[in-house]
GROMACS .gro file of C-alpha atoms in nm:
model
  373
    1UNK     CA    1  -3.196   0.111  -0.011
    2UNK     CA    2  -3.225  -0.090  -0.316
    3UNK     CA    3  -3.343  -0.470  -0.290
    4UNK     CA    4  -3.045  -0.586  -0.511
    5UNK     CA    5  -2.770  -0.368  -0.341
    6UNK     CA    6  -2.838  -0.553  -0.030
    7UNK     CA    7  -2.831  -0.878  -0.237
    8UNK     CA    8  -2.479  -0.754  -0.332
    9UNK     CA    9  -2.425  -0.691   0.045
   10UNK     CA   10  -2.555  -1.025   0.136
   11UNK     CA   11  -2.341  -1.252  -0.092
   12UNK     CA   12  -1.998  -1.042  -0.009
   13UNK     CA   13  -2.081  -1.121   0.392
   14UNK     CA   14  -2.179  -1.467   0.367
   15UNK     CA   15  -1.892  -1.688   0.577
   16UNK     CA   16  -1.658  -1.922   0.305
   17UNK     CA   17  -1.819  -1.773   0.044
   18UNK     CA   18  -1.546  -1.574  -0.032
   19UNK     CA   19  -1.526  -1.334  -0.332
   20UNK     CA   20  -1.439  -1.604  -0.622
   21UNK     CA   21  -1.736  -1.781  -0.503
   22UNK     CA   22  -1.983  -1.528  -0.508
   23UNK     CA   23  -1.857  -1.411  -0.853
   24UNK     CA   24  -1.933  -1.809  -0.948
   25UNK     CA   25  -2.283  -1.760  -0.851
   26UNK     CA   26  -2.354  -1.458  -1.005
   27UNK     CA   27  -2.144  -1.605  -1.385
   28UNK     CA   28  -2.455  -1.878  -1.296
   29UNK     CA   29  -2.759  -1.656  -1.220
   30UNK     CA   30  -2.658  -1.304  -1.332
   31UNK     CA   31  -2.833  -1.105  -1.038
   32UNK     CA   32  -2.795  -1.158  -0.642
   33UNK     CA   33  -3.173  -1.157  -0.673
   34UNK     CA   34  -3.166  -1.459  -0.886
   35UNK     CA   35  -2.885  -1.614  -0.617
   36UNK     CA   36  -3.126  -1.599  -0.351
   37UNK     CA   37  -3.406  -1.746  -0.491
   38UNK     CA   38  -3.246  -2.057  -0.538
   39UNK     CA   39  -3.225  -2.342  -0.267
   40UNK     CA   40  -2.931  -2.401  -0.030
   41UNK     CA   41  -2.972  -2.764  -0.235
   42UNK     CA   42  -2.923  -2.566  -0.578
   43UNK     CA   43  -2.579  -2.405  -0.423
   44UNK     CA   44  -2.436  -2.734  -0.265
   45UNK     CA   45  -2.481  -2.885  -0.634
   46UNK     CA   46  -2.322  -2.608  -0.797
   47UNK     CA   47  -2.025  -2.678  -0.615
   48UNK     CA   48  -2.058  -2.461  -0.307
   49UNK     CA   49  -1.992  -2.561   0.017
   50UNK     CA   50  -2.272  -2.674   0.230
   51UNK     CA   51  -2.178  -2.416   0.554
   52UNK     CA   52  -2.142  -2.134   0.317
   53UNK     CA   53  -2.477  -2.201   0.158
   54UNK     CA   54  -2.659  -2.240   0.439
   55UNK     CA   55  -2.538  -1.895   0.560
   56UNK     CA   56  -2.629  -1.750   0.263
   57UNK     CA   57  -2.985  -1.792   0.345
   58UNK     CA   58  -2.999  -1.772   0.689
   59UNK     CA   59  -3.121  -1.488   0.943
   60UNK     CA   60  -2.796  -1.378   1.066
   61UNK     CA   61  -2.676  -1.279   0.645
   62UNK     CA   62  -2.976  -1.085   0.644
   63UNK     CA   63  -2.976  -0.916   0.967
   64UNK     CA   64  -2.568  -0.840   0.919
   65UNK     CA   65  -2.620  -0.703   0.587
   66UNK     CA   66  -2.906  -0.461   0.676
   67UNK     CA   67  -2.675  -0.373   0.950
   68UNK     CA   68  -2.380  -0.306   0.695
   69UNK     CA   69  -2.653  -0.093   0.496
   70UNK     CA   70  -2.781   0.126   0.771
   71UNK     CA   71  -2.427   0.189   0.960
   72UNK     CA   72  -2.307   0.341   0.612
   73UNK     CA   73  -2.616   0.523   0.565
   74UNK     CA   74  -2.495   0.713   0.866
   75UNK     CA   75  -2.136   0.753   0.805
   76UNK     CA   76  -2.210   0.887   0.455
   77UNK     CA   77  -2.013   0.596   0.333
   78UNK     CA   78  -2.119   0.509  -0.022
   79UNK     CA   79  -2.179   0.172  -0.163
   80UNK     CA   80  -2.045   0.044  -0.542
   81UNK     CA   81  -2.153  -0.308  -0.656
   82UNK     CA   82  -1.959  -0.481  -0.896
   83UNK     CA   83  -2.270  -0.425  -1.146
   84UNK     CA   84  -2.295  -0.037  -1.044
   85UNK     CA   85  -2.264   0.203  -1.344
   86UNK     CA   86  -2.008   0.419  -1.118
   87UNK     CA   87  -1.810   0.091  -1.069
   88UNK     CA   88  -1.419   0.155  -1.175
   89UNK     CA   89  -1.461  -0.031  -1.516
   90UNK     CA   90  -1.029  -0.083  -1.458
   91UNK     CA   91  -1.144  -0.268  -1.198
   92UNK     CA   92  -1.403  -0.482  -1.273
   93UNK     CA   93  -1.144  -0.598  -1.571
   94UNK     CA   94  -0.915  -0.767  -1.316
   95UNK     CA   95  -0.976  -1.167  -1.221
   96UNK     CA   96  -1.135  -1.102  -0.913
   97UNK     CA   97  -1.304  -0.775  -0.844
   98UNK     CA   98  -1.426  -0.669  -0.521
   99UNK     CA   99  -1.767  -0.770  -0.508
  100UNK     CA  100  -1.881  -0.451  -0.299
  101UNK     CA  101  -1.639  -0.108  -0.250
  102UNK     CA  102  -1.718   0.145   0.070
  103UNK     CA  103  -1.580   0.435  -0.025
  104UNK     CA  104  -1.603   0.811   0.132
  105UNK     CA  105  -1.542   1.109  -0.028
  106UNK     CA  106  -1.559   1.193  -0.411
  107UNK     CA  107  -1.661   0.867  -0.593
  108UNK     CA  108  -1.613   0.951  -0.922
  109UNK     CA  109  -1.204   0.989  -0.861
  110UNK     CA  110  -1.224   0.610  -0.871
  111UNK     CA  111  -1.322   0.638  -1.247
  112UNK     CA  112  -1.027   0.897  -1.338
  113UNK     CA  113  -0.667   0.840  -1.465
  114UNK     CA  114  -0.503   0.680  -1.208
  115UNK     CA  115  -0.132   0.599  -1.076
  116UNK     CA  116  -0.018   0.411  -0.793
  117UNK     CA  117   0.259   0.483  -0.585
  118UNK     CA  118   0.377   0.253  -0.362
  119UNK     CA  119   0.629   0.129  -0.147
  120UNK     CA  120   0.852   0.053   0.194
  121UNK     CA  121   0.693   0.128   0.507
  122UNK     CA  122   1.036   0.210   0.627
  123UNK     CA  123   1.150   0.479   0.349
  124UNK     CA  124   1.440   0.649   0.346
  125UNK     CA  125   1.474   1.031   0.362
  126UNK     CA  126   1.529   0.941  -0.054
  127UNK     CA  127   1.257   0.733  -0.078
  128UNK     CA  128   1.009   1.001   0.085
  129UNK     CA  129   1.124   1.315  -0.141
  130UNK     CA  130   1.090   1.082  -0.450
  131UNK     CA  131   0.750   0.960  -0.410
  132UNK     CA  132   0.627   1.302  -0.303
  133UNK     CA  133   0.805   1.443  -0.564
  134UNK     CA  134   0.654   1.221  -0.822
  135UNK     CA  135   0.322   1.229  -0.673
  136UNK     CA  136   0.295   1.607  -0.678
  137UNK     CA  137   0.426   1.644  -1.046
  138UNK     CA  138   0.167   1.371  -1.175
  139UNK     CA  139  -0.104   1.536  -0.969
  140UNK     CA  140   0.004   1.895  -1.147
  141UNK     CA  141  -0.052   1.714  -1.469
  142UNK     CA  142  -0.403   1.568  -1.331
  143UNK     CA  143  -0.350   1.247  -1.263
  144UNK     CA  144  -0.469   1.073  -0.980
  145UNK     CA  145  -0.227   0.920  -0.719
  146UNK     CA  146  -0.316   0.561  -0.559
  147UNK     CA  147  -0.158   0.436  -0.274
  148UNK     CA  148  -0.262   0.218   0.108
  149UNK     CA  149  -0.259   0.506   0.347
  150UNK     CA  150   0.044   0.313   0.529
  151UNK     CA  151   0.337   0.477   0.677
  152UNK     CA  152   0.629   0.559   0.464
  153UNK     CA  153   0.626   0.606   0.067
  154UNK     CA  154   0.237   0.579   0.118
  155UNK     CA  155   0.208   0.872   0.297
  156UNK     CA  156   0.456   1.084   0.082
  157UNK     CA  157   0.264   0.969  -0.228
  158UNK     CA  158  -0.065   1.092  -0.079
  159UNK     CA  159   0.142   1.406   0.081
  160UNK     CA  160   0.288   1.462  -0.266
  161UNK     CA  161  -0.069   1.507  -0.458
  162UNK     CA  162  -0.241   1.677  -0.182
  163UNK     CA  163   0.050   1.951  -0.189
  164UNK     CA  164  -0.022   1.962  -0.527
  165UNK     CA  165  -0.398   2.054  -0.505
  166UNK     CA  166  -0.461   1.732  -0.680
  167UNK     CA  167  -0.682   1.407  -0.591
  168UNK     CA  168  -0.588   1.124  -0.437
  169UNK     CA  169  -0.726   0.752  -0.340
  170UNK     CA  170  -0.632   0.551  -0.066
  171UNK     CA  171  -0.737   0.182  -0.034
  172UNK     CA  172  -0.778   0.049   0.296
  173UNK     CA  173  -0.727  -0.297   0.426
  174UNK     CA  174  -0.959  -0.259   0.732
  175UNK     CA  175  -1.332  -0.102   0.779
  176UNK     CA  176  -1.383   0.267   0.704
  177UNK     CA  177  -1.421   0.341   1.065
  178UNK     CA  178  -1.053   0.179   1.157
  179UNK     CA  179  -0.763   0.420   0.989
  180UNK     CA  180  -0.417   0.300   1.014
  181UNK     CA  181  -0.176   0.382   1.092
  182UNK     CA  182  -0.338   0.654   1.364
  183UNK     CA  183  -0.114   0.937   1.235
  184UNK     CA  184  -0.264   0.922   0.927
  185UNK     CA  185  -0.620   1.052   1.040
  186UNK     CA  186  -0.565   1.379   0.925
  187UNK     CA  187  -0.486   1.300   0.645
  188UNK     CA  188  -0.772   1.076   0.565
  189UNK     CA  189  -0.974   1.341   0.645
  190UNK     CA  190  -0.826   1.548   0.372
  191UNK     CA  191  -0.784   1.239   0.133
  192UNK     CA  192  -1.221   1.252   0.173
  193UNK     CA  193  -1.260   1.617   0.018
  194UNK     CA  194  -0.949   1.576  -0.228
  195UNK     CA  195  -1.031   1.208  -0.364
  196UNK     CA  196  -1.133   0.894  -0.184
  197UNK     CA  197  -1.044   0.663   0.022
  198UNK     CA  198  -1.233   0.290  -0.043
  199UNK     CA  199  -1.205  -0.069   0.091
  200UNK     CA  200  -1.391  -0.364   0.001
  201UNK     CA  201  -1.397  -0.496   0.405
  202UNK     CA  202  -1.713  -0.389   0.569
  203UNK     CA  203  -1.744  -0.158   0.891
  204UNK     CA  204  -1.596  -0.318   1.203
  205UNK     CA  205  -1.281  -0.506   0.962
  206UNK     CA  206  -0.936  -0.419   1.192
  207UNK     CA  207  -0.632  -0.400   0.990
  208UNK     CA  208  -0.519  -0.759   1.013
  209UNK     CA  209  -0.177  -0.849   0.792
  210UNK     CA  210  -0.405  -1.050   0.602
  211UNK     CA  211  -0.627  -0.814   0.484
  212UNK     CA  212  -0.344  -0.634   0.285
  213UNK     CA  213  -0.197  -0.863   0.028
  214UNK     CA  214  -0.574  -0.920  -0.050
  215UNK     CA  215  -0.627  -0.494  -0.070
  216UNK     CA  216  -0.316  -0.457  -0.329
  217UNK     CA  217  -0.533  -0.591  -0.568
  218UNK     CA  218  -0.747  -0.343  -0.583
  219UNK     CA  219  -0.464  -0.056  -0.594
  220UNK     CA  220  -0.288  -0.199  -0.862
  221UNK     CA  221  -0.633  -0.251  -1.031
  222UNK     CA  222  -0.781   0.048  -1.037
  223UNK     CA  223  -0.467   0.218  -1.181
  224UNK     CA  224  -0.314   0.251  -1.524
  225UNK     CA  225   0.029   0.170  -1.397
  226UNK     CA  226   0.202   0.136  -1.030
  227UNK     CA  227   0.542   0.279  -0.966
  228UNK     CA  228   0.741   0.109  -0.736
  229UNK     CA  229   0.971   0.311  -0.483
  230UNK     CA  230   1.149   0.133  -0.242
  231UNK     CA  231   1.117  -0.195  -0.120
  232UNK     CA  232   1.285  -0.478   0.086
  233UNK     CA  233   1.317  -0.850  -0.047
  234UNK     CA  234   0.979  -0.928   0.127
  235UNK     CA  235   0.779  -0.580   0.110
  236UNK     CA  236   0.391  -0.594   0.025
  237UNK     CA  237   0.454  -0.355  -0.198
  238UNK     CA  238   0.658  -0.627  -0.388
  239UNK     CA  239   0.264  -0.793  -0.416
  240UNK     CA  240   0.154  -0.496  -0.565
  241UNK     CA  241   0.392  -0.459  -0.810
  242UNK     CA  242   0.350  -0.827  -0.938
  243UNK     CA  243  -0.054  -0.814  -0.942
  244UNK     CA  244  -0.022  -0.521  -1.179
  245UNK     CA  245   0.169  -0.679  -1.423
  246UNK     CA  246  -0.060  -0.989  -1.391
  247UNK     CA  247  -0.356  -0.732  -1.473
  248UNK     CA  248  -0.153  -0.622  -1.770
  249UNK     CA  249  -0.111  -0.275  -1.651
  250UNK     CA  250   0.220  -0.118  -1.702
  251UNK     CA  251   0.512  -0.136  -1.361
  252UNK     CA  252   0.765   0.151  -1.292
  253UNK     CA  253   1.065   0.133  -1.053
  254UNK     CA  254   1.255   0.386  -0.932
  255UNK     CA  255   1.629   0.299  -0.905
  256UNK     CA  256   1.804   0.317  -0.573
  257UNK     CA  257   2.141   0.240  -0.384
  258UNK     CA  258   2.251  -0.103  -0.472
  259UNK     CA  259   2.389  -0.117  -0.105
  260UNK     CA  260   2.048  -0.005  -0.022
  261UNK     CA  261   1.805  -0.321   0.174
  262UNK     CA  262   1.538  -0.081   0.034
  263UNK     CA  263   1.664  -0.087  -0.330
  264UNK     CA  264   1.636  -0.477  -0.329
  265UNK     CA  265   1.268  -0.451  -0.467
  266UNK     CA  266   1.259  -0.155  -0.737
  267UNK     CA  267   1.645  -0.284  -0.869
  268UNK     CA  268   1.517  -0.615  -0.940
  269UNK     CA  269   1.187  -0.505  -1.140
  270UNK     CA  270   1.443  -0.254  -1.330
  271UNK     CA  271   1.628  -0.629  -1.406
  272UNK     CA  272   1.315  -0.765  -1.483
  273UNK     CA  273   1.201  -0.561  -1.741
  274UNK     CA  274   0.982  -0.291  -1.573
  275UNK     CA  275   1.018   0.107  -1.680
  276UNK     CA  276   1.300   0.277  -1.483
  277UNK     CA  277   1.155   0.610  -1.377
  278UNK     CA  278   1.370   0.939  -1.298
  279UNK     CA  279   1.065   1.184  -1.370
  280UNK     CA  280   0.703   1.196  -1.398
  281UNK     CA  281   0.813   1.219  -1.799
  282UNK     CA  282   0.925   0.872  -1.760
  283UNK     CA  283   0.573   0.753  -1.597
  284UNK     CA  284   0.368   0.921  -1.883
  285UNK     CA  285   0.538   0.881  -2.166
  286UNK     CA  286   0.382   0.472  -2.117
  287UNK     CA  287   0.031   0.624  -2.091
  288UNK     CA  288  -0.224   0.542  -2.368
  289UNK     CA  289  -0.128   0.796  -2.666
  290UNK     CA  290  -0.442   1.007  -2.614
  291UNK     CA  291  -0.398   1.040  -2.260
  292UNK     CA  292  -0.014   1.112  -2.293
  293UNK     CA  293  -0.057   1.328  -2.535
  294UNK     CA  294  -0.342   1.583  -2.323
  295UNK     CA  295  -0.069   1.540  -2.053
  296UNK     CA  296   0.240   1.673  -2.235
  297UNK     CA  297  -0.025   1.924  -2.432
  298UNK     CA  298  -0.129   2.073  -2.083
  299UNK     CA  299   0.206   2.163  -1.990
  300UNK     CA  300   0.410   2.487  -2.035
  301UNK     CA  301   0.606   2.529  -2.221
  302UNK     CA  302   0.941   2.660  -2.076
  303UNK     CA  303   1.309   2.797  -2.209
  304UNK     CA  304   1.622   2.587  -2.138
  305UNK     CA  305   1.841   2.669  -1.860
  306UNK     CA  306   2.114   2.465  -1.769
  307UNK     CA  307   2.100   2.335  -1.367
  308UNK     CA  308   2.331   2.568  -1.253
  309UNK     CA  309   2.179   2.916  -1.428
  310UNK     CA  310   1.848   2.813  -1.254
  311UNK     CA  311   2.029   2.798  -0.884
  312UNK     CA  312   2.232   3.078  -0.972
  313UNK     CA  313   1.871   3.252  -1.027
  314UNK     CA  314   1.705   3.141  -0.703
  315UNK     CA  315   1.945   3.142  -0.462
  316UNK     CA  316   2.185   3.364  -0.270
  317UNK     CA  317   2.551   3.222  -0.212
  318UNK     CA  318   2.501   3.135   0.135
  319UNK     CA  319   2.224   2.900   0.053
  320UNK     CA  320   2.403   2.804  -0.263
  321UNK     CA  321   2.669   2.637  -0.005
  322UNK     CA  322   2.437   2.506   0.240
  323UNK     CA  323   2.249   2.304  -0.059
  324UNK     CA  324   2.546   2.150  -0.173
  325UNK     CA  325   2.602   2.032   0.164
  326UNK     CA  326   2.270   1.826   0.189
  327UNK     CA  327   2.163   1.489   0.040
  328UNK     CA  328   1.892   1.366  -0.129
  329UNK     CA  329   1.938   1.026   0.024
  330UNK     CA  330   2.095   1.062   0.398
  331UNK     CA  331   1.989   1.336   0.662
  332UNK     CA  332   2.290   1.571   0.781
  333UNK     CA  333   2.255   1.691   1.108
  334UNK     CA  334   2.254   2.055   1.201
  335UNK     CA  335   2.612   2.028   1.385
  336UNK     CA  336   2.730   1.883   1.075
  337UNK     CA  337   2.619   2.147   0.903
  338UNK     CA  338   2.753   2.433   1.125
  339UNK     CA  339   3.083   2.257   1.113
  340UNK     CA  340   3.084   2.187   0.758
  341UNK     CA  341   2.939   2.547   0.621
  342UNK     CA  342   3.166   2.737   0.890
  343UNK     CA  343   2.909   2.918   0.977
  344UNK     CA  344   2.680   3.062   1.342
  345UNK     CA  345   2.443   2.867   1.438
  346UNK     CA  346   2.206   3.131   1.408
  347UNK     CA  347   2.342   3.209   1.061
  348UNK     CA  348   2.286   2.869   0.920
  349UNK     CA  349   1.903   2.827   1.090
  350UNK     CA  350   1.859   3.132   0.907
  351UNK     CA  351   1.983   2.998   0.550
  352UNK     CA  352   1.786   2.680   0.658
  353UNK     CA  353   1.479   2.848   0.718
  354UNK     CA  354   1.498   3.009   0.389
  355UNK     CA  355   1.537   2.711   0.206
  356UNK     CA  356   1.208   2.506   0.380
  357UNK     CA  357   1.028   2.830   0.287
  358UNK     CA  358   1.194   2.801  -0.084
  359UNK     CA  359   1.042   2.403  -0.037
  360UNK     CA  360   1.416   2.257  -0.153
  361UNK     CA  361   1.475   2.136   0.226
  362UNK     CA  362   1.275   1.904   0.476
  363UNK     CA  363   1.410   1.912   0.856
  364UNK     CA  364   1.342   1.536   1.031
  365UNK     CA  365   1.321   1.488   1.393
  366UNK     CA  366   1.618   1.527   1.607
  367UNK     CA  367   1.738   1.847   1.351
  368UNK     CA  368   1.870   1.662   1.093
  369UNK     CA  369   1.753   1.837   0.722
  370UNK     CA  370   1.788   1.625   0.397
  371UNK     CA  371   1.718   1.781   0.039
  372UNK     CA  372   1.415   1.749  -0.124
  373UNK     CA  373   1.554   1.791  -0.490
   0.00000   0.00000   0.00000
């Protein structure tokens, strides 16, 4: 344990000192060290506030930041100060960078080419094959996918690159020790050995609503770009979206149903001026020109075929008819389908099976199947 990384520990748990504050001090003194050596008297005069100060300095700072130190120390939890060398330099270019990141997993993904993906919490069938469709072609192409971990286009963006063999990052807005939502523990596990996941709120933080308009920040900040995909009037995601452009990093919307509550969010950043993706060419063709150009180097090259020689190709007529009978943006149910495709039941489980083994259909609860492409 290094005396100045539990400095940095010290100053990010002092009570009402808050993040812009400690940044303050150390724009004054340069090191935590240098912080600490000062006088509560020094602090007050500088313009911090007198309860804040005096925690700074007292017993319980110290004892909860040694506390901090040794609880990660056993959780193989990693910790990045603002002044770390492995720090995301992104990051530490926004207006207020986390003063400390806990992260777990592989750090350096934090420093790598970096997307968000982010969205409603209650997607759509659409909204879920887009974002895991984007996620997993940007991941091909070896980017890294950002998102929160929460339910919805979250999930399908982390899904997406993880299908993909790719890395991921998912920032928390709780402790490392509190995942949510539950059903995502799994895949935090496999987030840990394909990427990262990080937070800036120390062991012990629950997921409180407050904690996540402050944890955008960092997703949007430690990205390139963040493409929105569905979202309400008042989604989060909406916050994310607007802190990127604020960090002059580039925002991408993906178009939806205008009768759509979902398409409220991504229609309106279209309006606004932000990039309408269809396709991960969209999303990198805004990339820096080096990193664009490695991208669209990297991948194969490959002859033209029109839509309909391609199906023609890969599929037999029976799933031909069942495909054309599916949506992209509304789940049909398997009686509609048997009624519809006049076929058995067992014939058109069959045809269905075959086509989630082909990956061009997803079956939701209660056997409904939408199409993924």
């Amino acid at each position: 344990m290094t005396g100045e990384s539990l400095n940095f520990l010290r100053l990010a748990l002092a009570e009402g000192l808050g993040c812009r504050g400690a940044h303050r001090l150390l724009d004054r003194y340069q090191r935590p060290s240098a912080v600490l050596s000062a006088s509560v008297g020094d602090l007050i005069h500088f313009g911090i506030a007198e309860p804040a100060a005096r925690d700074l300095f007292s017993d319980r700072n110290r004892a909860a930041a040694e506390a901090a130190w040794n609880k990660c120390l056993q959780q193989e939890i990693q910790i990045l100060t603002v002044q770390d060398p492995a720090y995301p330099t992104l990051l530490r270019e926004i207006f207020d960078p986390p003063l400390v990141l806990f992260v777990k997993g592989v750090v350096d993904t934090l420093s790598q080419n970096s997307l968000a993906i982010v969205g409603s919490r209650r997607a759509t069938p659409y909204g879920i094959n887009v974002a895991e469709r984007l996620a997993r072609d940007l991941a091909q192409r070896g980017l890294v996918v950002c998102s929160g971990l929460a339910r919805g286009i979250d999930s399908a963006a982390h899904r997406g690159a993880l299908e993909a063999g790719g890395r991921t990052i998912a920032v928390l807005g709780s402790g490392l020790d509190y995942i949510y939502p539950r059903e995502n523990k799994k895949m935090a596990r496999q987030i840990e050995s394909a990427g990262c996941l990080v937070t800036e709120f120390p062991l012990g933080t629950s997921p409180s609503p407050q904690n996540f308009p402050v944890r955008n920040r960092i997703i949007s900040g430690l990205c390139l770009g963040t493409c929105l995909v569905e979202a309400a009037e008042f989604s989060g995601s909406l916050i994310t979206a607007r802190l990127a452009l604020e960090q002059n990093r580039e925002v991408f919307a993906v178009p939806g149903n205008v009768t759509s509550r979902n398409s409220f969010g991504p229609n309106l950043w279209i309006k606004q001026g932000a990039k309408l993706v269809q396709s991960w060419e969209d999303i990198v063709e805004e990339l820096p020109r080096p990193l664009k150009e490695r991208i669209l180097w990297k991948t194969p090259d490959s002859p033209m075929h029109s839509q309909a020689e391609l199906f023609t190709d890969a599929f037999s007529a029976s799933e031909m008819s069942v495909l054309e009978l599916l949506r992209l943006d509304e789940a049909v149910s398997v009686d509609d389908l048997i009624e519809k495709s006049k076929m058995t039941s067992a014939e058109l489980l069959s045809v269905l099976c075959e086509l989630e083994i082909k990956d061009q259909v997803k079956q939701l609860p209660g056997k409904h199947f939408v199409r993924k492409y």
